[in-house]
């Protein structure tokens, strides 16, 4: 998992069991959150009526650790047909017990599809992760213009709802690349509120960001600059954002931020970490312990090289497998002494490139097993069915954790693994993950495009002495838990208490 | 055409008919040129014996305009089997009349193939033009390591020959990305010579350049920094190179150059232009005039939208066709009043991606003709057979010239068109071409990924009034001829006369 999805999952994982709370608070909210995916969703009940379920998405535990959330409101979008049926019955507040009240927006499904799939996930995500095959993509034509208008109206639906709901002087925290235009749109409607925006993805350098049509590029940057403070997961992404503002808008670098069109926007770095206590409590439950036992039986006395990802183009699963193959070729001493457990969960299967990528992952895994496998030794164990308890269990037993994204806002897998590891694990980490800022000192850092160097790092990781592994894992866990979700959210709120106008 | 190939072609075009000159000068050369492709090549004669032909590559006219070339030597590689047979008979000097003596290197064909195809054209070219589909390419593995070793020994073969040949204190001008390691290798062999390197491609920003394995990235940068002066076609590429030196090597920016490992290397921009007199003389010949007449008959009273390119991934031919299609959709007033002449010459057909790209170009052209064509009007005339005289003729008759590369060191087509245009032409030019530095003021500048904006620029270009078109074309031609090849070469030599140690 990664970027925003990773965040949501991470936060949901540490979600305390909800206590009862009124869900239709009558007072105007003074703290508002806005995100594409919300903390609740609908499913169709047995009688065909939509039933709401809490826990579909994050920030909730972060909120529960912060004072003054009883008058908080979370604004999110209906993502499925069941959501749409549900929200039509409950247009102002979902009937859900959560740390905040929830308002779900009923956006036209065609508009949503273009905004979410065509713009957010096929354009802005690709730009920020440098994923395009540039000779053929992107193509910005009349169709993409129409999708952009849908993205604009989707973001405006959030701005409308936030403007309608917010108490005077309220704080509004807008999340991620789905809603990059919302801060400016909200500013135009309500100049009294304090607006923050947080980006969970990387940011592209100007030469790549400028693949976007001029108008879109300006709108995205000005959209974010409508906030009083914008936040990023790494100094690299924050700097790239400022570089883009300077190159595209002619904005001015100022201490701690950027100045454009007479306004100054703070630019901060809040490197989200994990909540160790919550994570360990979850991993202590029976479903995880059962899977720990099963994984230990599977591994026997072999070392486990683990990866856990959505099957996302930026996650670099194929090169990870190729590196493991090169390890087996160049270091035959590991034959039968290691097993690669690759948990690669489905992602964005409505996009053809993602379906093809999943096929490539499965193909390479099969090839390795057929090339090197022996009676009693299957070199790669690839699992493509999502199983959260198994992911946690795998962190407990892994000896080496491979996290090699091409580019990643943060990557919380790299932080969760060391926290849950029982005997210590060696982390092989891409330098292109935001997490490398904090974890590089105790990891084997690799260039994710360099399969040979990754193979060599796996070798070094496998032969790391247990004491060294243990000591490094402890330091990694410390670094990983330095800014748990509640502190991360508090930092965003504090930045808005001191905007730099 | 583009980058180095474009340069060679451009220079060869303005090549004066060779006057006789001894080809085996006995004195040690004081000026040496090194390039992958040389000014002569072999073909198999009727009796099977290899026959040498001059004119296979450039810089020659540039040389002929410079003093002191009678003791110059050009070092190049055998590119074909015929070349290899020829050079085995003439290992020290080719029996060719040229402004310089020529020494061709007999590099092992397997080594050459890996150095030229795998490293230079499939790696360094892709990096500098940002062409990778990053989810799947590049993959740096054991195979690419071996190819890199071949590239290193290929470049070393040049360094060996140059070190062996050069007179004490000689000037050595090394050309392009095929030979990025040669300057440092030569420096290690001969510290008395003055070494220049010139890059004909763009340069990647550090975030993209660092796709290369660390060792390769360092070697390329240190390789170039082995020169006393390095040159680029645009300030953008020069700045990106220095940025990479700072980011990767920890080098130090100094006035006019970069300092690393105790040495300072000048970094200059020499924006190569065209030689108007030579180009016009060539276009006045009968073969070109015949084709002018044929093209005029083809066009009738329609305006001609022209493009002339190698079918190179960076040239963006498919999006150019898509922009033309969008023009026909959104501006139906141009139906039957315009014809798009697309000259797309074969390029690098030993690389599968290039063959596929050629197929895509042909497919989109067919689709447009079948969608919009009528009795008596074929909207797209696509020519894939190389015909230099036809290219020149097309510049003479074009009304609009479309030059929309994704990224291009310079792009001399954008400079040749205005020089040869008879009635004036409107230039639609990518902002990602180095030529935009000098030509932007009088062109319709476009984002090459933005098909809609390119369609709109074509519309504006087609409706530009004749007087305005004429005036702008004259200014474009002035700008295009400001630094003809002879001055460009002189500038490189002058930079070496004042190195910044």
PDB file of C-alpha atoms in Angstrom, chain B residues 3-145:
ATOM      1  CA  UNK B   3      20.368  15.304 -31.960  1.00  0.00           C
ATOM      2  CA  UNK B   4      23.620  14.059 -33.345  1.00  0.00           C
ATOM      3  CA  UNK B   5      22.152  12.509 -36.464  1.00  0.00           C
ATOM      4  CA  UNK B   6      20.444  15.758 -37.279  1.00  0.00           C
ATOM      5  CA  UNK B   7      23.711  17.557 -36.853  1.00  0.00           C
ATOM      6  CA  UNK B   8      25.575  15.221 -39.104  1.00  0.00           C
ATOM      7  CA  UNK B   9      22.922  15.476 -41.765  1.00  0.00           C
ATOM      8  CA  UNK B  10      22.738  19.221 -41.483  1.00  0.00           C
ATOM      9  CA  UNK B  11      26.434  19.629 -41.829  1.00  0.00           C
ATOM     10  CA  UNK B  12      26.727  17.180 -44.665  1.00  0.00           C
ATOM     11  CA  UNK B  13      24.043  19.079 -46.523  1.00  0.00           C
ATOM     12  CA  UNK B  14      26.180  22.171 -46.591  1.00  0.00           C
ATOM     13  CA  UNK B  15      29.270  20.195 -47.452  1.00  0.00           C
ATOM     14  CA  UNK B  16      31.212  21.770 -50.330  1.00  0.00           C
ATOM     15  CA  UNK B  17      32.297  19.397 -53.046  1.00  0.00           C
ATOM     16  CA  UNK B  18      35.525  17.969 -51.750  1.00  0.00           C
ATOM     17  CA  UNK B  19      38.731  19.278 -53.141  1.00  0.00           C
ATOM     18  CA  UNK B  20      41.634  16.934 -53.361  1.00  0.00           C
ATOM     19  CA  UNK B  21      43.749  16.589 -50.273  1.00  0.00           C
ATOM     20  CA  UNK B  22      46.284  14.055 -49.110  1.00  0.00           C
ATOM     21  CA  UNK B  23      44.665  11.567 -46.792  1.00  0.00           C
ATOM     22  CA  UNK B  24      47.638  10.195 -45.002  1.00  0.00           C
ATOM     23  CA  UNK B  25      49.230  13.312 -43.515  1.00  0.00           C
ATOM     24  CA  UNK B  26      52.560  12.361 -42.014  1.00  0.00           C
ATOM     25  CA  UNK B  27      52.562  14.982 -39.262  1.00  0.00           C
ATOM     26  CA  UNK B  28      50.887  14.248 -35.945  1.00  0.00           C
ATOM     27  CA  UNK B  29      47.478  15.946 -35.955  1.00  0.00           C
ATOM     28  CA  UNK B  30      46.941  19.053 -33.820  1.00  0.00           C
ATOM     29  CA  UNK B  31      43.161  18.971 -34.165  1.00  0.00           C
ATOM     30  CA  UNK B  32      41.301  15.716 -33.622  1.00  0.00           C
ATOM     31  CA  UNK B  33      37.616  14.982 -33.866  1.00  0.00           C
ATOM     32  CA  UNK B  34      36.014  11.903 -32.387  1.00  0.00           C
ATOM     33  CA  UNK B  35      32.515  10.701 -33.153  1.00  0.00           C
ATOM     34  CA  UNK B  36      30.685   7.438 -33.521  1.00  0.00           C
ATOM     35  CA  UNK B  37      29.723   8.134 -37.132  1.00  0.00           C
ATOM     36  CA  UNK B  38      32.478   9.468 -39.344  1.00  0.00           C
ATOM     37  CA  UNK B  39      32.706  11.416 -42.586  1.00  0.00           C
ATOM     38  CA  UNK B  40      33.128   8.319 -44.746  1.00  0.00           C
ATOM     39  CA  UNK B  41      31.832   4.775 -44.954  1.00  0.00           C
ATOM     40  CA  UNK B  42      32.421   1.637 -46.978  1.00  0.00           C
ATOM     41  CA  UNK B  43      30.119  -0.228 -49.301  1.00  0.00           C
ATOM     42  CA  UNK B  44      30.786  -3.515 -51.010  1.00  0.00           C
ATOM     43  CA  UNK B  45      31.946  -2.913 -54.603  1.00  0.00           C
ATOM     44  CA  UNK B  46      30.831  -5.012 -57.547  1.00  0.00           C
ATOM     45  CA  UNK B  47      33.829  -7.309 -57.112  1.00  0.00           C
ATOM     46  CA  UNK B  48      33.030  -7.734 -53.418  1.00  0.00           C
ATOM     47  CA  UNK B  49      35.864  -5.453 -52.373  1.00  0.00           C
ATOM     48  CA  UNK B  50      34.951  -2.653 -49.973  1.00  0.00           C
ATOM     49  CA  UNK B  51      34.771   0.796 -51.576  1.00  0.00           C
ATOM     50  CA  UNK B  52      35.028   3.944 -49.508  1.00  0.00           C
ATOM     51  CA  UNK B  53      32.567   6.803 -49.956  1.00  0.00           C
ATOM     52  CA  UNK B  54      32.956  10.240 -48.400  1.00  0.00           C
ATOM     53  CA  UNK B  55      30.035  12.159 -47.019  1.00  0.00           C
ATOM     54  CA  UNK B  56      28.569   9.643 -44.606  1.00  0.00           C
ATOM     55  CA  UNK B  57      28.629  12.158 -41.766  1.00  0.00           C
ATOM     56  CA  UNK B  58      29.241  15.679 -40.728  1.00  0.00           C
ATOM     57  CA  UNK B  59      31.323  18.430 -39.273  1.00  0.00           C
ATOM     58  CA  UNK B  60      33.171  18.476 -42.574  1.00  0.00           C
ATOM     59  CA  UNK B  61      31.907  21.807 -43.784  1.00  0.00           C
ATOM     60  CA  UNK B  62      32.484  23.239 -40.361  1.00  0.00           C
ATOM     61  CA  UNK B  63      36.063  22.081 -40.595  1.00  0.00           C
ATOM     62  CA  UNK B  64      36.543  23.460 -44.048  1.00  0.00           C
ATOM     63  CA  UNK B  65      35.734  26.924 -42.743  1.00  0.00           C
ATOM     64  CA  UNK B  66      38.404  26.793 -40.072  1.00  0.00           C
ATOM     65  CA  UNK B  67      42.109  27.438 -40.398  1.00  0.00           C
ATOM     66  CA  UNK B  68      44.677  24.853 -39.648  1.00  0.00           C
ATOM     67  CA  UNK B  69      42.774  21.720 -40.535  1.00  0.00           C
ATOM     68  CA  UNK B  70      45.334  20.300 -42.925  1.00  0.00           C
ATOM     69  CA  UNK B  71      46.783  18.368 -40.006  1.00  0.00           C
ATOM     70  CA  UNK B  72      43.407  17.402 -38.600  1.00  0.00           C
ATOM     71  CA  UNK B  73      42.308  13.835 -37.961  1.00  0.00           C
ATOM     72  CA  UNK B  74      38.824  12.446 -37.601  1.00  0.00           C
ATOM     73  CA  UNK B  75      38.469   9.293 -35.516  1.00  0.00           C
ATOM     74  CA  UNK B  76      35.255   7.328 -35.982  1.00  0.00           C
ATOM     75  CA  UNK B  77      33.928   3.780 -35.669  1.00  0.00           C
ATOM     76  CA  UNK B  78      33.248   1.076 -38.211  1.00  0.00           C
ATOM     77  CA  UNK B  79      29.441   0.846 -38.190  1.00  0.00           C
ATOM     78  CA  UNK B  80      28.770  -1.977 -40.634  1.00  0.00           C
ATOM     79  CA  UNK B  81      30.335  -5.198 -41.820  1.00  0.00           C
ATOM     80  CA  UNK B  82      31.435  -3.414 -44.997  1.00  0.00           C
ATOM     81  CA  UNK B  83      33.127  -0.782 -42.830  1.00  0.00           C
ATOM     82  CA  UNK B  84      34.898  -3.517 -40.908  1.00  0.00           C
ATOM     83  CA  UNK B  85      36.170  -5.196 -44.055  1.00  0.00           C
ATOM     84  CA  UNK B  86      37.321  -1.829 -45.375  1.00  0.00           C
ATOM     85  CA  UNK B  87      39.084  -0.729 -42.259  1.00  0.00           C
ATOM     86  CA  UNK B  88      41.011  -3.987 -42.017  1.00  0.00           C
ATOM     87  CA  UNK B  89      42.649  -3.031 -45.276  1.00  0.00           C
ATOM     88  CA  UNK B  90      43.218   0.541 -44.159  1.00  0.00           C
ATOM     89  CA  UNK B  91      43.712   0.420 -40.399  1.00  0.00           C
ATOM     90  CA  UNK B  92      45.444   3.771 -39.971  1.00  0.00           C
ATOM     91  CA  UNK B  93      43.941   6.091 -42.604  1.00  0.00           C
ATOM     92  CA  UNK B  94      40.988   5.710 -44.916  1.00  0.00           C
ATOM     93  CA  UNK B  95      41.841   6.262 -48.593  1.00  0.00           C
ATOM     94  CA  UNK B  96      39.383   9.122 -48.851  1.00  0.00           C
ATOM     95  CA  UNK B  97      39.628  12.734 -49.918  1.00  0.00           C
ATOM     96  CA  UNK B  98      38.166  14.842 -47.165  1.00  0.00           C
ATOM     97  CA  UNK B  99      39.011  18.045 -45.332  1.00  0.00           C
ATOM     98  CA  UNK B 100      40.601  15.854 -42.687  1.00  0.00           C
ATOM     99  CA  UNK B 101      42.368  12.542 -42.592  1.00  0.00           C
ATOM    100  CA  UNK B 102      40.105   9.791 -41.265  1.00  0.00           C
ATOM    101  CA  UNK B 103      40.903   6.884 -38.988  1.00  0.00           C
ATOM    102  CA  UNK B 104      38.184   4.317 -38.528  1.00  0.00           C
ATOM    103  CA  UNK B 105      38.200   2.015 -35.507  1.00  0.00           C
ATOM    104  CA  UNK B 106      37.522  -1.678 -35.958  1.00  0.00           C
ATOM    105  CA  UNK B 107      35.514  -2.375 -32.808  1.00  0.00           C
ATOM    106  CA  UNK B 108      34.321  -5.924 -32.222  1.00  0.00           C
ATOM    107  CA  UNK B 109      30.755  -6.046 -33.594  1.00  0.00           C
ATOM    108  CA  UNK B 110      29.304  -7.584 -30.414  1.00  0.00           C
ATOM    109  CA  UNK B 111      30.946  -4.901 -28.300  1.00  0.00           C
ATOM    110  CA  UNK B 112      29.784  -2.239 -30.738  1.00  0.00           C
ATOM    111  CA  UNK B 113      26.213  -3.532 -30.744  1.00  0.00           C
ATOM    112  CA  UNK B 114      25.949  -3.449 -26.962  1.00  0.00           C
ATOM    113  CA  UNK B 115      27.682  -0.076 -26.657  1.00  0.00           C
ATOM    114  CA  UNK B 116      25.693   1.533 -29.474  1.00  0.00           C
ATOM    115  CA  UNK B 117      22.265  -0.095 -29.196  1.00  0.00           C
ATOM    116  CA  UNK B 118      21.981  -1.177 -25.584  1.00  0.00           C
ATOM    117  CA  UNK B 119      23.772   1.664 -23.856  1.00  0.00           C
ATOM    118  CA  UNK B 120      23.903   4.734 -26.113  1.00  0.00           C
ATOM    119  CA  UNK B 121      20.582   4.435 -27.913  1.00  0.00           C
ATOM    120  CA  UNK B 122      18.484   2.412 -25.451  1.00  0.00           C
ATOM    121  CA  UNK B 123      19.777   3.900 -22.221  1.00  0.00           C
ATOM    122  CA  UNK B 124      21.554   7.257 -22.474  1.00  0.00           C
ATOM    123  CA  UNK B 125      19.239   8.508 -25.250  1.00  0.00           C
ATOM    124  CA  UNK B 126      16.174   7.401 -23.261  1.00  0.00           C
ATOM    125  CA  UNK B 127      17.412   9.093 -20.100  1.00  0.00           C
ATOM    126  CA  UNK B 128      18.213  12.397 -21.781  1.00  0.00           C
ATOM    127  CA  UNK B 129      14.850  12.481 -23.588  1.00  0.00           C
ATOM    128  CA  UNK B 130      12.789  11.193 -20.586  1.00  0.00           C
ATOM    129  CA  UNK B 131      11.418   8.365 -22.742  1.00  0.00           C
ATOM    130  CA  UNK B 132      11.144   5.430 -20.352  1.00  0.00           C
ATOM    131  CA  UNK B 133       7.903   3.702 -19.440  1.00  0.00           C
ATOM    132  CA  UNK B 134       9.175   3.629 -15.863  1.00  0.00           C
ATOM    133  CA  UNK B 135       6.941   0.867 -14.466  1.00  0.00           C
ATOM    134  CA  UNK B 136       8.737  -1.633 -16.728  1.00  0.00           C
ATOM    135  CA  UNK B 137      11.898   0.049 -18.027  1.00  0.00           C
ATOM    136  CA  UNK B 138      14.799   0.526 -17.540  1.00  0.00           C
ATOM    137  CA  UNK B 139      15.928  -2.694 -15.855  1.00  0.00           C
ATOM    138  CA  UNK B 140      19.566  -2.546 -14.798  1.00  0.00           C
ATOM    139  CA  UNK B 141      20.659  -6.119 -14.305  1.00  0.00           C
ATOM    140  CA  UNK B 142      23.642  -8.359 -14.978  1.00  0.00           C
ATOM    141  CA  UNK B 143      23.106  -8.036 -18.745  1.00  0.00           C
ATOM    142  CA  UNK B 144      23.099  -4.268 -18.645  1.00  0.00           C
ATOM    143  CA  UNK B 145      26.261  -4.386 -16.533  1.00  0.00           C
TER     144      UNK B 145
END
